[in-house]
Amino acid sequence: MPGADELITAFVDAQLADILDTSTLTRGLYSSDASLYRLVPQGVARPRSTDELAATLAAARSVGVPVTSRGAGTSCAGNAVGPGLIIDTRRLNRILSIDAHTRTAVVEPGVVQQQLSRAAAKVGLTFGPDPSTFSRCTIGGMIGNNACGPRAMGYGRTADNVVGVDLITGAGERIIAGGPGTSLTATPRTGFHDQLEALVDADLAMIRTGFGRFGRQVSGYSMEHLLPEHDRALHRFMAGTEGTLATLLSAEVQLVADPPHRTMVAIGYPSMAEAADAAVMLARHSPTAAEGLDRRIVDVVRRAKGEGAVPPLPRGDGWMFVELVDTDAAVLAERAAALAAEARAGATEVQVVDDPAVRAALWQIRADGAGLAGVSLERPAYGGWEDAAVPPESLGRYLREFEALLSSYDLDGLPYGHFGDGCVHVRIDFPLDRMGGDRSYREFVGDAARLAASYGGSMSGEHGDGRARSELLSIMYSAEELSLFGRVKHLFDPDNLLNPGVLVEPDPTLANLRVPQLITVPLHRRFGEFSEQVHQCSGVGKCVADNTGTTAVMCPSFQATGDEKDSTRGRARILQEMINGELINGGWRSPEVHEALDLCLSCKGCARDCPTGIDMAAYKAKVLDESWRGRLRPRSHYTLGWLPRWGRLMGRIPGLAGLANLGMKLPGLRSVIKWSAGVDQRRSLPAFATSSVSDQLTSQLEPLDTVASTADHGDVIIWVDSFSGSFAGGGVPAVAEVLRRAGYVPRVLTRNACCGLTWISTGQLDGARRQLRAALDVLHPYVAAGVPIVGVEPSCLAVWRSDAGELLDDPRVAEVAAGVHTLAELLTRTPDWTPPDLSGTTIVAQPHCHHASVIGWQTDAALLARTGAEVTTVGGCCGLAGNFGVEQGHYEVSVTIAEHDLLPAVRRQPEAVVLADGFSCRLQLDELERRRALTLAELLSTG
């Protein structure tokens, strides 16, 4: 294979140098997709137009460099990794047309399913296939893998929804093909068409009997579409070819009108296999979806997200969630009743679920299944055998034998999936991280393939074969059928330049497995638990979804830049490469690692929103700690990282805070101060408090050393963190006032009890541990005595519920974490407390990232609902995020993040009260929008 230098030269000659990236960082980012595989490419191209895409293909073809097309990189079978050039199509994201009359859309390959469905919704339409990755998977990728999703029973596979394609074959021939009614103008018939037709006509009998046997036969090439009785539908045939034959320039797809009425019938069974036995019966009721799962998945969701994440389910240990839709509500109710009546014959309990919120919660269990299943077993679980399918009438028997096969290999897995179509997803704890574990894996998938084939099934039901299963196609298909695949491949791609090693002349299943490569890495054990943590990232890419209009936080920097390196997944991949040491070999101090982590805001959004449990904030702190250990650190680590220390100093020396505030107002001195602190010159600095909290609250507080109170609810300690105590506008007086009205006697701590947050965010973990131990000594006696403590700053309180337990092995941490509350938590559990009536008040609420992600903002939301106020809750991050937004080099991204959710929300409602408990959130709003935000305490105290 030609080297990177030849590739670069070809791109320079084609005047495409600015879209090619051969850096170590980018090659590491694209070395994996959502599969088990790691294959480092020579470079990555990001074309900005279809003309550039065509020129990119020509440049690669001119020097014989293999090409792998990639959409969102969510391929579970290794379909989107390759040894040559990766073409990232996500910039090709234009919806070229939507025709409401013909119900079609013409799109570029990088258009995301959710993007298309949102645009089509304006004319009452949607794109039917909806994989669980619908918020980020591209239409080009869906066509490549013939993706389906849970509603394939109603809307079919992607192949069923392709009207026309515009593509370039591996040989460089431009072909436009479509069915009746397509708006794409077909290319004239050429010798290529004659040869393809001849290939098909030579094996008509074999194609008619071996292909298209049931709806989820996705493995291999879907030759049945090329039969004459199917109008030789080349456009449909291209779905599922996994980028091995041609590269998509654009596609015309069918849109559908989503019926306005929808319901679910949730059916409980004694076991999942018995639920699967009912698949054929359920299909007679024409559902759009029939999803199966068992108690294991439900328990995983409960453990990960709490009891409230799982609504009451019908009795049983296995369930089918069956969705029905209709244009007529009365007819829909009749259909649901008929299905429920027939289902009761074999079910333990049946529920018709009309509540949209409950239905959404039930579907969410399924949507998060893949990610949660991967981190819920005792050992890491993987998706190498991920989406096999059998005809639905055989599903129950197949599942029983499959469970027995798992047991025979001493493996554990959590099956679930599209049971109405006979498709089963499962993540399995293959021993890939142990010597010989890869061989055991290969033996298992071989036996699993034989089991699926024995039922007339397909090794892939929707994700394609990729590198995981292409070698196994000989178990499912005859030598003659595989030979036909080879002839088709040669016609389209005679030099084998498109996604080589997949489907035809496949690479071995064991080649390029990511985790087994680590066993041979000498320093792998040095990384220990950290390696296990970063390898939890399966690449499902929820962090690269557009979360506009949602309450998701992850991943703010990616929302701002759209760059893979700034996503949670991208950072995890680079950390994995650091541990592997082959490509990125500088360990903790590798420049690529620090570049990838630079724009991580440590917002903790991934800790909640990532289904695989990634906590990039903690990983960043670990990397900074290790890489700067024993070395002179950046200035900001000593200034912003030690900010609580400087704040306390200001309070100890009379007049010093005033002098500091004056200095920050004088232009020349202000610039020097900012430079010295590593602060961007465009940032304003918060003013230090010129009086202590105790002085501010003389009329509201009683000293800690007074006798116990006789108030209704007794004493409560206000834990004044470093931000609230050291800077003006901390909002502590309002907290005291609200607590006093609620029947408490508020008392304030005068001893330092810093949580070490700024030490953590700058990677000074030994210093953070010292701060936390000192804080434990101060706070624990009150917790042990049963005195509630209320935290003022959400990010500081969140430390006790996340980082503190990871940094300290001290049983007191859990006790303090349980004894320190948000104001909303304490008020909600206070008997007879009634919130003020805020009816008629409009509120735009910005939950602090740590509050939303670690503590949970549901209690605050429920409290606000009781006030009668109209509340709009903003997702995303404010962009300041503690020290991040003020540091040099971060200003532009910080502002862009604020412009993504927060600032547009407050501009849309200029008369609304803006609510923000986070110190950073209030500071960002004041600086960028000149809007003063209230804390919850200030809102309640004025009500």
PDB file of C-alpha atoms in Angstrom, residues 126-356:
ATOM      1  CA  THR A 126     -40.523  11.905   8.726  1.00  0.00           C
ATOM      2  CA  PHE A 127     -37.840   9.438   7.682  1.00  0.00           C
ATOM      3  CA  GLY A 128     -39.053   6.056   8.897  1.00  0.00           C
ATOM      4  CA  PRO A 129     -35.960   3.999   9.845  1.00  0.00           C
ATOM      5  CA  ASP A 130     -34.832   5.178  13.277  1.00  0.00           C
ATOM      6  CA  PRO A 131     -31.861   3.362  14.825  1.00  0.00           C
ATOM      7  CA  SER A 132     -31.095   4.065  18.474  1.00  0.00           C
ATOM      8  CA  THR A 133     -28.332   6.353  17.176  1.00  0.00           C
ATOM      9  CA  PHE A 134     -30.839   8.448  15.176  1.00  0.00           C
ATOM     10  CA  SER A 135     -29.566  11.669  16.782  1.00  0.00           C
ATOM     11  CA  ARG A 136     -26.149  11.318  15.108  1.00  0.00           C
ATOM     12  CA  CYS A 137     -26.144   8.519  12.495  1.00  0.00           C
ATOM     13  CA  THR A 138     -25.980   9.785   8.915  1.00  0.00           C
ATOM     14  CA  ILE A 139     -28.195   8.794   6.013  1.00  0.00           C
ATOM     15  CA  GLY A 140     -25.086   7.712   4.117  1.00  0.00           C
ATOM     16  CA  GLY A 141     -24.102   5.436   6.969  1.00  0.00           C
ATOM     17  CA  MET A 142     -27.618   4.069   7.240  1.00  0.00           C
ATOM     18  CA  ILE A 143     -27.570   3.215   3.545  1.00  0.00           C
ATOM     19  CA  GLY A 144     -24.126   1.670   3.900  1.00  0.00           C
ATOM     20  CA  ASN A 145     -25.271  -0.694   6.664  1.00  0.00           C
ATOM     21  CA  ASN A 146     -28.938  -1.002   5.637  1.00  0.00           C
ATOM     22  CA  ALA A 147     -29.875   0.240   9.095  1.00  0.00           C
ATOM     23  CA  CYS A 148     -33.310  -0.502  10.517  1.00  0.00           C
ATOM     24  CA  GLY A 149     -34.152   0.496  14.066  1.00  0.00           C
ATOM     25  CA  PRO A 150     -37.031  -0.570  16.286  1.00  0.00           C
ATOM     26  CA  ARG A 151     -39.792   0.607  13.937  1.00  0.00           C
ATOM     27  CA  ALA A 152     -38.797  -1.485  10.941  1.00  0.00           C
ATOM     28  CA  MET A 153     -42.054  -3.422  11.253  1.00  0.00           C
ATOM     29  CA  GLY A 154     -43.854  -0.246  10.269  1.00  0.00           C
ATOM     30  CA  TYR A 155     -41.341   1.547   8.072  1.00  0.00           C
ATOM     31  CA  GLY A 156     -38.980  -1.139   6.779  1.00  0.00           C
ATOM     32  CA  ARG A 157     -35.217  -1.143   6.438  1.00  0.00           C
ATOM     33  CA  THR A 158     -33.245   1.695   4.901  1.00  0.00           C
ATOM     34  CA  ALA A 159     -33.212  -0.285   1.629  1.00  0.00           C
ATOM     35  CA  ASP A 160     -36.995  -0.107   1.559  1.00  0.00           C
ATOM     36  CA  ASN A 161     -36.822   3.681   1.796  1.00  0.00           C
ATOM     37  CA  VAL A 162     -34.170   4.447  -0.838  1.00  0.00           C
ATOM     38  CA  VAL A 163     -35.643   5.953  -4.006  1.00  0.00           C
ATOM     39  CA  GLY A 164     -32.436   6.829  -5.858  1.00  0.00           C
ATOM     40  CA  VAL A 165     -28.666   7.063  -5.477  1.00  0.00           C
ATOM     41  CA  ASP A 166     -25.895   9.126  -7.022  1.00  0.00           C
ATOM     42  CA  LEU A 167     -22.578   7.367  -6.528  1.00  0.00           C
ATOM     43  CA  ILE A 168     -19.045   6.795  -7.757  1.00  0.00           C
ATOM     44  CA  THR A 169     -17.866   3.213  -8.099  1.00  0.00           C
ATOM     45  CA  GLY A 170     -14.469   2.014  -6.978  1.00  0.00           C
ATOM     46  CA  ALA A 171     -13.411   2.191 -10.619  1.00  0.00           C
ATOM     47  CA  GLY A 172     -14.359   5.879 -10.728  1.00  0.00           C
ATOM     48  CA  GLU A 173     -17.548   5.565 -12.793  1.00  0.00           C
ATOM     49  CA  ARG A 174     -20.382   7.952 -11.915  1.00  0.00           C
ATOM     50  CA  ILE A 175     -23.709   6.118 -11.704  1.00  0.00           C
ATOM     51  CA  ILE A 176     -27.115   7.595 -10.897  1.00  0.00           C
ATOM     52  CA  ALA A 177     -29.872   5.048 -10.455  1.00  0.00           C
ATOM     53  CA  GLY A 178     -33.396   5.092  -9.110  1.00  0.00           C
ATOM     54  CA  GLY A 179     -36.798   3.561  -9.115  1.00  0.00           C
ATOM     55  CA  PRO A 180     -40.087   4.854 -10.496  1.00  0.00           C
ATOM     56  CA  GLY A 181     -40.774   8.476  -9.619  1.00  0.00           C
ATOM     57  CA  THR A 182     -37.232   9.394  -8.628  1.00  0.00           C
ATOM     58  CA  SER A 183     -36.221  12.991  -9.263  1.00  0.00           C
ATOM     59  CA  LEU A 184     -32.630  11.913  -9.999  1.00  0.00           C
ATOM     60  CA  THR A 185     -31.792  11.733 -13.680  1.00  0.00           C
ATOM     61  CA  ALA A 186     -30.333   8.289 -14.339  1.00  0.00           C
ATOM     62  CA  THR A 187     -26.990   8.021 -16.134  1.00  0.00           C
ATOM     63  CA  PRO A 188     -27.092   6.449 -19.598  1.00  0.00           C
ATOM     64  CA  ARG A 189     -26.805   2.689 -19.753  1.00  0.00           C
ATOM     65  CA  THR A 190     -23.166   1.556 -20.120  1.00  0.00           C
ATOM     66  CA  GLY A 191     -21.199  -1.643 -20.304  1.00  0.00           C
ATOM     67  CA  PHE A 192     -21.212  -1.642 -16.499  1.00  0.00           C
ATOM     68  CA  HIS A 193     -24.983  -2.116 -16.449  1.00  0.00           C
ATOM     69  CA  ASP A 194     -24.756  -4.916 -19.021  1.00  0.00           C
ATOM     70  CA  GLN A 195     -22.107  -6.752 -17.022  1.00  0.00           C
ATOM     71  CA  LEU A 196     -24.038  -6.426 -13.765  1.00  0.00           C
ATOM     72  CA  GLU A 197     -27.204  -7.690 -15.422  1.00  0.00           C
ATOM     73  CA  ALA A 198     -25.315 -10.632 -16.894  1.00  0.00           C
ATOM     74  CA  LEU A 199     -23.880 -11.536 -13.468  1.00  0.00           C
ATOM     75  CA  VAL A 200     -27.362 -11.657 -11.992  1.00  0.00           C
ATOM     76  CA  ASP A 201     -28.978 -13.501 -14.881  1.00  0.00           C
ATOM     77  CA  ALA A 202     -26.331 -16.223 -14.730  1.00  0.00           C
ATOM     78  CA  ASP A 203     -27.420 -17.152 -11.200  1.00  0.00           C
ATOM     79  CA  LEU A 204     -31.128 -16.338 -11.026  1.00  0.00           C
ATOM     80  CA  ALA A 205     -32.125 -19.551  -9.269  1.00  0.00           C
ATOM     81  CA  MET A 206     -29.435 -19.231  -6.626  1.00  0.00           C
ATOM     82  CA  ILE A 207     -30.328 -15.608  -5.923  1.00  0.00           C
ATOM     83  CA  ARG A 208     -34.056 -16.356  -5.706  1.00  0.00           C
ATOM     84  CA  THR A 209     -33.557 -19.122  -3.146  1.00  0.00           C
ATOM     85  CA  GLY A 210     -30.624 -17.766  -1.134  1.00  0.00           C
ATOM     86  CA  PHE A 211     -31.405 -14.084  -0.690  1.00  0.00           C
ATOM     87  CA  GLY A 212     -34.248 -12.035   0.726  1.00  0.00           C
ATOM     88  CA  ARG A 213     -35.515 -15.022   2.703  1.00  0.00           C
ATOM     89  CA  PHE A 214     -36.718 -12.828   5.573  1.00  0.00           C
ATOM     90  CA  GLY A 215     -36.740  -9.139   6.386  1.00  0.00           C
ATOM     91  CA  ARG A 216     -33.624  -9.010   8.546  1.00  0.00           C
ATOM     92  CA  GLN A 217     -31.278 -10.910   6.220  1.00  0.00           C
ATOM     93  CA  VAL A 218     -28.742  -8.096   6.122  1.00  0.00           C
ATOM     94  CA  SER A 219     -25.467 -10.069   5.992  1.00  0.00           C
ATOM     95  CA  GLY A 220     -23.632 -10.030   2.682  1.00  0.00           C
ATOM     96  CA  TYR A 221     -24.932  -8.341  -0.465  1.00  0.00           C
ATOM     97  CA  SER A 222     -28.721  -8.188  -0.867  1.00  0.00           C
ATOM     98  CA  MET A 223     -28.685  -9.678  -4.366  1.00  0.00           C
ATOM     99  CA  GLU A 224     -32.459 -10.087  -4.493  1.00  0.00           C
ATOM    100  CA  HIS A 225     -32.885  -6.398  -5.333  1.00  0.00           C
ATOM    101  CA  LEU A 226     -31.135  -6.968  -8.676  1.00  0.00           C
ATOM    102  CA  LEU A 227     -33.591  -9.602  -9.851  1.00  0.00           C
ATOM    103  CA  PRO A 228     -35.640  -8.694 -12.934  1.00  0.00           C
ATOM    104  CA  GLU A 229     -38.903  -9.162 -11.045  1.00  0.00           C
ATOM    105  CA  HIS A 230     -37.659  -6.486  -8.628  1.00  0.00           C
ATOM    106  CA  ASP A 231     -36.913  -4.106 -11.524  1.00  0.00           C
ATOM    107  CA  ARG A 232     -33.173  -4.592 -11.032  1.00  0.00           C
ATOM    108  CA  ALA A 233     -33.305  -2.016  -8.246  1.00  0.00           C
ATOM    109  CA  LEU A 234     -29.654  -0.995  -8.074  1.00  0.00           C
ATOM    110  CA  HIS A 235     -30.540   1.866  -5.729  1.00  0.00           C
ATOM    111  CA  ARG A 236     -31.947  -0.568  -3.150  1.00  0.00           C
ATOM    112  CA  PHE A 237     -29.135  -3.064  -3.701  1.00  0.00           C
ATOM    113  CA  MET A 238     -26.562  -0.465  -2.629  1.00  0.00           C
ATOM    114  CA  ALA A 239     -28.043  -0.436   0.873  1.00  0.00           C
ATOM    115  CA  GLY A 240     -25.969  -2.794   2.984  1.00  0.00           C
ATOM    116  CA  THR A 241     -22.909  -2.900   0.728  1.00  0.00           C
ATOM    117  CA  GLU A 242     -20.898  -1.193   3.508  1.00  0.00           C
ATOM    118  CA  GLY A 243     -18.954   1.144   1.238  1.00  0.00           C
ATOM    119  CA  THR A 244     -17.212  -1.758  -0.496  1.00  0.00           C
ATOM    120  CA  LEU A 245     -18.608  -1.082  -3.988  1.00  0.00           C
ATOM    121  CA  ALA A 246     -19.176   2.646  -4.386  1.00  0.00           C
ATOM    122  CA  THR A 247     -19.175   5.968  -2.536  1.00  0.00           C
ATOM    123  CA  LEU A 248     -22.437   7.848  -2.135  1.00  0.00           C
ATOM    124  CA  LEU A 249     -22.638  11.441  -3.354  1.00  0.00           C
ATOM    125  CA  SER A 250     -26.351  11.920  -2.642  1.00  0.00           C
ATOM    126  CA  ALA A 251     -29.501   9.899  -2.196  1.00  0.00           C
ATOM    127  CA  GLU A 252     -33.212  10.345  -2.669  1.00  0.00           C
ATOM    128  CA  VAL A 253     -35.177   8.742   0.144  1.00  0.00           C
ATOM    129  CA  GLN A 254     -38.815   8.080   0.861  1.00  0.00           C
ATOM    130  CA  LEU A 255     -40.552  10.016   3.611  1.00  0.00           C
ATOM    131  CA  VAL A 256     -43.653   8.904   5.473  1.00  0.00           C
ATOM    132  CA  ALA A 257     -46.486  10.592   7.313  1.00  0.00           C
ATOM    133  CA  ASP A 258     -46.290   9.568  10.930  1.00  0.00           C
ATOM    134  CA  PRO A 259     -49.852   8.794  12.093  1.00  0.00           C
ATOM    135  CA  PRO A 260     -50.997  11.275  14.761  1.00  0.00           C
ATOM    136  CA  HIS A 261     -52.197   8.696  17.291  1.00  0.00           C
ATOM    137  CA  ARG A 262     -49.869   6.315  19.071  1.00  0.00           C
ATOM    138  CA  THR A 263     -50.078   3.841  21.918  1.00  0.00           C
ATOM    139  CA  MET A 264     -48.104   1.024  23.459  1.00  0.00           C
ATOM    140  CA  VAL A 265     -49.121  -2.376  24.732  1.00  0.00           C
ATOM    141  CA  ALA A 266     -46.611  -3.548  27.354  1.00  0.00           C
ATOM    142  CA  ILE A 267     -46.799  -7.297  27.874  1.00  0.00           C
ATOM    143  CA  GLY A 268     -45.151  -9.256  30.673  1.00  0.00           C
ATOM    144  CA  TYR A 269     -44.054 -12.882  30.275  1.00  0.00           C
ATOM    145  CA  PRO A 270     -42.448 -15.416  32.609  1.00  0.00           C
ATOM    146  CA  SER A 271     -39.230 -15.152  30.556  1.00  0.00           C
ATOM    147  CA  MET A 272     -37.756 -13.366  27.574  1.00  0.00           C
ATOM    148  CA  ALA A 273     -37.829 -16.549  25.503  1.00  0.00           C
ATOM    149  CA  GLU A 274     -41.557 -16.827  26.087  1.00  0.00           C
ATOM    150  CA  ALA A 275     -41.918 -13.217  25.030  1.00  0.00           C
ATOM    151  CA  ALA A 276     -40.064 -14.114  21.833  1.00  0.00           C
ATOM    152  CA  ASP A 277     -42.457 -17.032  21.251  1.00  0.00           C
ATOM    153  CA  ALA A 278     -45.237 -14.460  20.870  1.00  0.00           C
ATOM    154  CA  ALA A 279     -43.499 -12.507  18.075  1.00  0.00           C
ATOM    155  CA  VAL A 280     -45.532 -14.002  15.227  1.00  0.00           C
ATOM    156  CA  MET A 281     -48.836 -13.513  17.042  1.00  0.00           C
ATOM    157  CA  LEU A 282     -48.008  -9.876  17.752  1.00  0.00           C
ATOM    158  CA  ALA A 283     -47.049  -9.252  14.130  1.00  0.00           C
ATOM    159  CA  ARG A 284     -50.601 -10.086  13.065  1.00  0.00           C
ATOM    160  CA  HIS A 285     -51.720  -6.845  14.721  1.00  0.00           C
ATOM    161  CA  SER A 286     -49.538  -4.736  12.376  1.00  0.00           C
ATOM    162  CA  PRO A 287     -47.419  -2.943  14.974  1.00  0.00           C
ATOM    163  CA  THR A 288     -44.740  -0.461  14.010  1.00  0.00           C
ATOM    164  CA  ALA A 289     -42.444  -1.957  16.654  1.00  0.00           C
ATOM    165  CA  ALA A 290     -42.294  -4.971  18.945  1.00  0.00           C
ATOM    166  CA  GLU A 291     -39.278  -4.776  21.263  1.00  0.00           C
ATOM    167  CA  GLY A 292     -38.212  -7.513  23.654  1.00  0.00           C
ATOM    168  CA  LEU A 293     -36.077  -7.456  26.783  1.00  0.00           C
ATOM    169  CA  ASP A 294     -35.887  -9.048  30.194  1.00  0.00           C
ATOM    170  CA  ARG A 295     -35.300  -8.122  33.805  1.00  0.00           C
ATOM    171  CA  ARG A 296     -31.542  -7.945  33.434  1.00  0.00           C
ATOM    172  CA  ILE A 297     -31.694  -4.850  31.220  1.00  0.00           C
ATOM    173  CA  VAL A 298     -34.347  -3.263  33.424  1.00  0.00           C
ATOM    174  CA  ASP A 299     -32.207  -3.817  36.521  1.00  0.00           C
ATOM    175  CA  VAL A 300     -29.231  -2.250  34.746  1.00  0.00           C
ATOM    176  CA  VAL A 301     -31.255   0.882  34.030  1.00  0.00           C
ATOM    177  CA  ARG A 302     -32.481   1.043  37.626  1.00  0.00           C
ATOM    178  CA  ARG A 303     -28.940   0.789  38.971  1.00  0.00           C
ATOM    179  CA  ALA A 304     -27.578   3.363  36.540  1.00  0.00           C
ATOM    180  CA  LYS A 305     -30.384   5.911  36.571  1.00  0.00           C
ATOM    181  CA  GLY A 306     -32.413   5.227  39.686  1.00  0.00           C
ATOM    182  CA  GLU A 307     -35.810   3.700  40.368  1.00  0.00           C
ATOM    183  CA  GLY A 308     -37.580   6.647  38.788  1.00  0.00           C
ATOM    184  CA  ALA A 309     -36.134   5.797  35.374  1.00  0.00           C
ATOM    185  CA  VAL A 310     -38.287   2.663  35.131  1.00  0.00           C
ATOM    186  CA  PRO A 311     -42.087   3.057  35.238  1.00  0.00           C
ATOM    187  CA  PRO A 312     -44.184   0.257  36.735  1.00  0.00           C
ATOM    188  CA  LEU A 313     -44.003  -2.757  34.414  1.00  0.00           C
ATOM    189  CA  PRO A 314     -46.405  -5.654  33.920  1.00  0.00           C
ATOM    190  CA  ARG A 315     -45.657  -8.640  36.128  1.00  0.00           C
ATOM    191  CA  GLY A 316     -43.040 -10.956  34.690  1.00  0.00           C
ATOM    192  CA  ASP A 317     -39.339 -11.355  33.946  1.00  0.00           C
ATOM    193  CA  GLY A 318     -39.533 -10.760  30.199  1.00  0.00           C
ATOM    194  CA  TRP A 319     -41.391  -8.052  28.298  1.00  0.00           C
ATOM    195  CA  MET A 320     -42.551  -7.038  24.856  1.00  0.00           C
ATOM    196  CA  PHE A 321     -43.191  -3.354  24.186  1.00  0.00           C
ATOM    197  CA  VAL A 322     -45.521  -3.204  21.203  1.00  0.00           C
ATOM    198  CA  GLU A 323     -46.229   0.107  19.480  1.00  0.00           C
ATOM    199  CA  LEU A 324     -49.373   0.732  17.460  1.00  0.00           C
ATOM    200  CA  VAL A 325     -50.134   3.865  15.446  1.00  0.00           C
ATOM    201  CA  ASP A 326     -53.208   4.973  13.548  1.00  0.00           C
ATOM    202  CA  THR A 327     -54.860   7.955  11.943  1.00  0.00           C
ATOM    203  CA  ASP A 328     -58.035   7.313  13.957  1.00  0.00           C
ATOM    204  CA  ALA A 329     -57.904   7.355  17.768  1.00  0.00           C
ATOM    205  CA  ALA A 330     -60.973   5.152  18.153  1.00  0.00           C
ATOM    206  CA  VAL A 331     -59.648   2.557  15.733  1.00  0.00           C
ATOM    207  CA  LEU A 332     -56.299   2.627  17.541  1.00  0.00           C
ATOM    208  CA  ALA A 333     -57.992   1.942  20.874  1.00  0.00           C
ATOM    209  CA  GLU A 334     -59.839  -1.014  19.341  1.00  0.00           C
ATOM    210  CA  ARG A 335     -56.632  -2.424  17.876  1.00  0.00           C
ATOM    211  CA  ALA A 336     -54.815  -2.058  21.205  1.00  0.00           C
ATOM    212  CA  ALA A 337     -57.669  -3.800  23.028  1.00  0.00           C
ATOM    213  CA  ALA A 338     -57.662  -6.648  20.493  1.00  0.00           C
ATOM    214  CA  LEU A 339     -53.916  -7.139  20.792  1.00  0.00           C
ATOM    215  CA  ALA A 340     -54.082  -7.035  24.592  1.00  0.00           C
ATOM    216  CA  ALA A 341     -56.894  -9.595  24.620  1.00  0.00           C
ATOM    217  CA  GLU A 342     -54.984 -12.058  22.438  1.00  0.00           C
ATOM    218  CA  ALA A 343     -51.722 -11.497  24.300  1.00  0.00           C
ATOM    219  CA  ARG A 344     -53.255 -12.332  27.677  1.00  0.00           C
ATOM    220  CA  ALA A 345     -53.427 -15.995  26.737  1.00  0.00           C
ATOM    221  CA  GLY A 346     -49.686 -16.452  27.288  1.00  0.00           C
ATOM    222  CA  ALA A 347     -48.789 -13.373  29.290  1.00  0.00           C
ATOM    223  CA  THR A 348     -48.491 -12.766  33.012  1.00  0.00           C
ATOM    224  CA  GLU A 349     -49.930  -9.245  32.686  1.00  0.00           C
ATOM    225  CA  VAL A 350     -50.788  -6.753  29.942  1.00  0.00           C
ATOM    226  CA  GLN A 351     -50.889  -2.964  30.152  1.00  0.00           C
ATOM    227  CA  VAL A 352     -52.077  -0.513  27.518  1.00  0.00           C
ATOM    228  CA  VAL A 353     -49.822   2.543  27.940  1.00  0.00           C
ATOM    229  CA  ASP A 354     -51.463   5.728  26.692  1.00  0.00           C
ATOM    230  CA  ASP A 355     -49.387   8.183  28.740  1.00  0.00           C
ATOM    231  CA  PRO A 356     -46.726   9.624  26.372  1.00  0.00           C
TER     232      PRO A 356
END
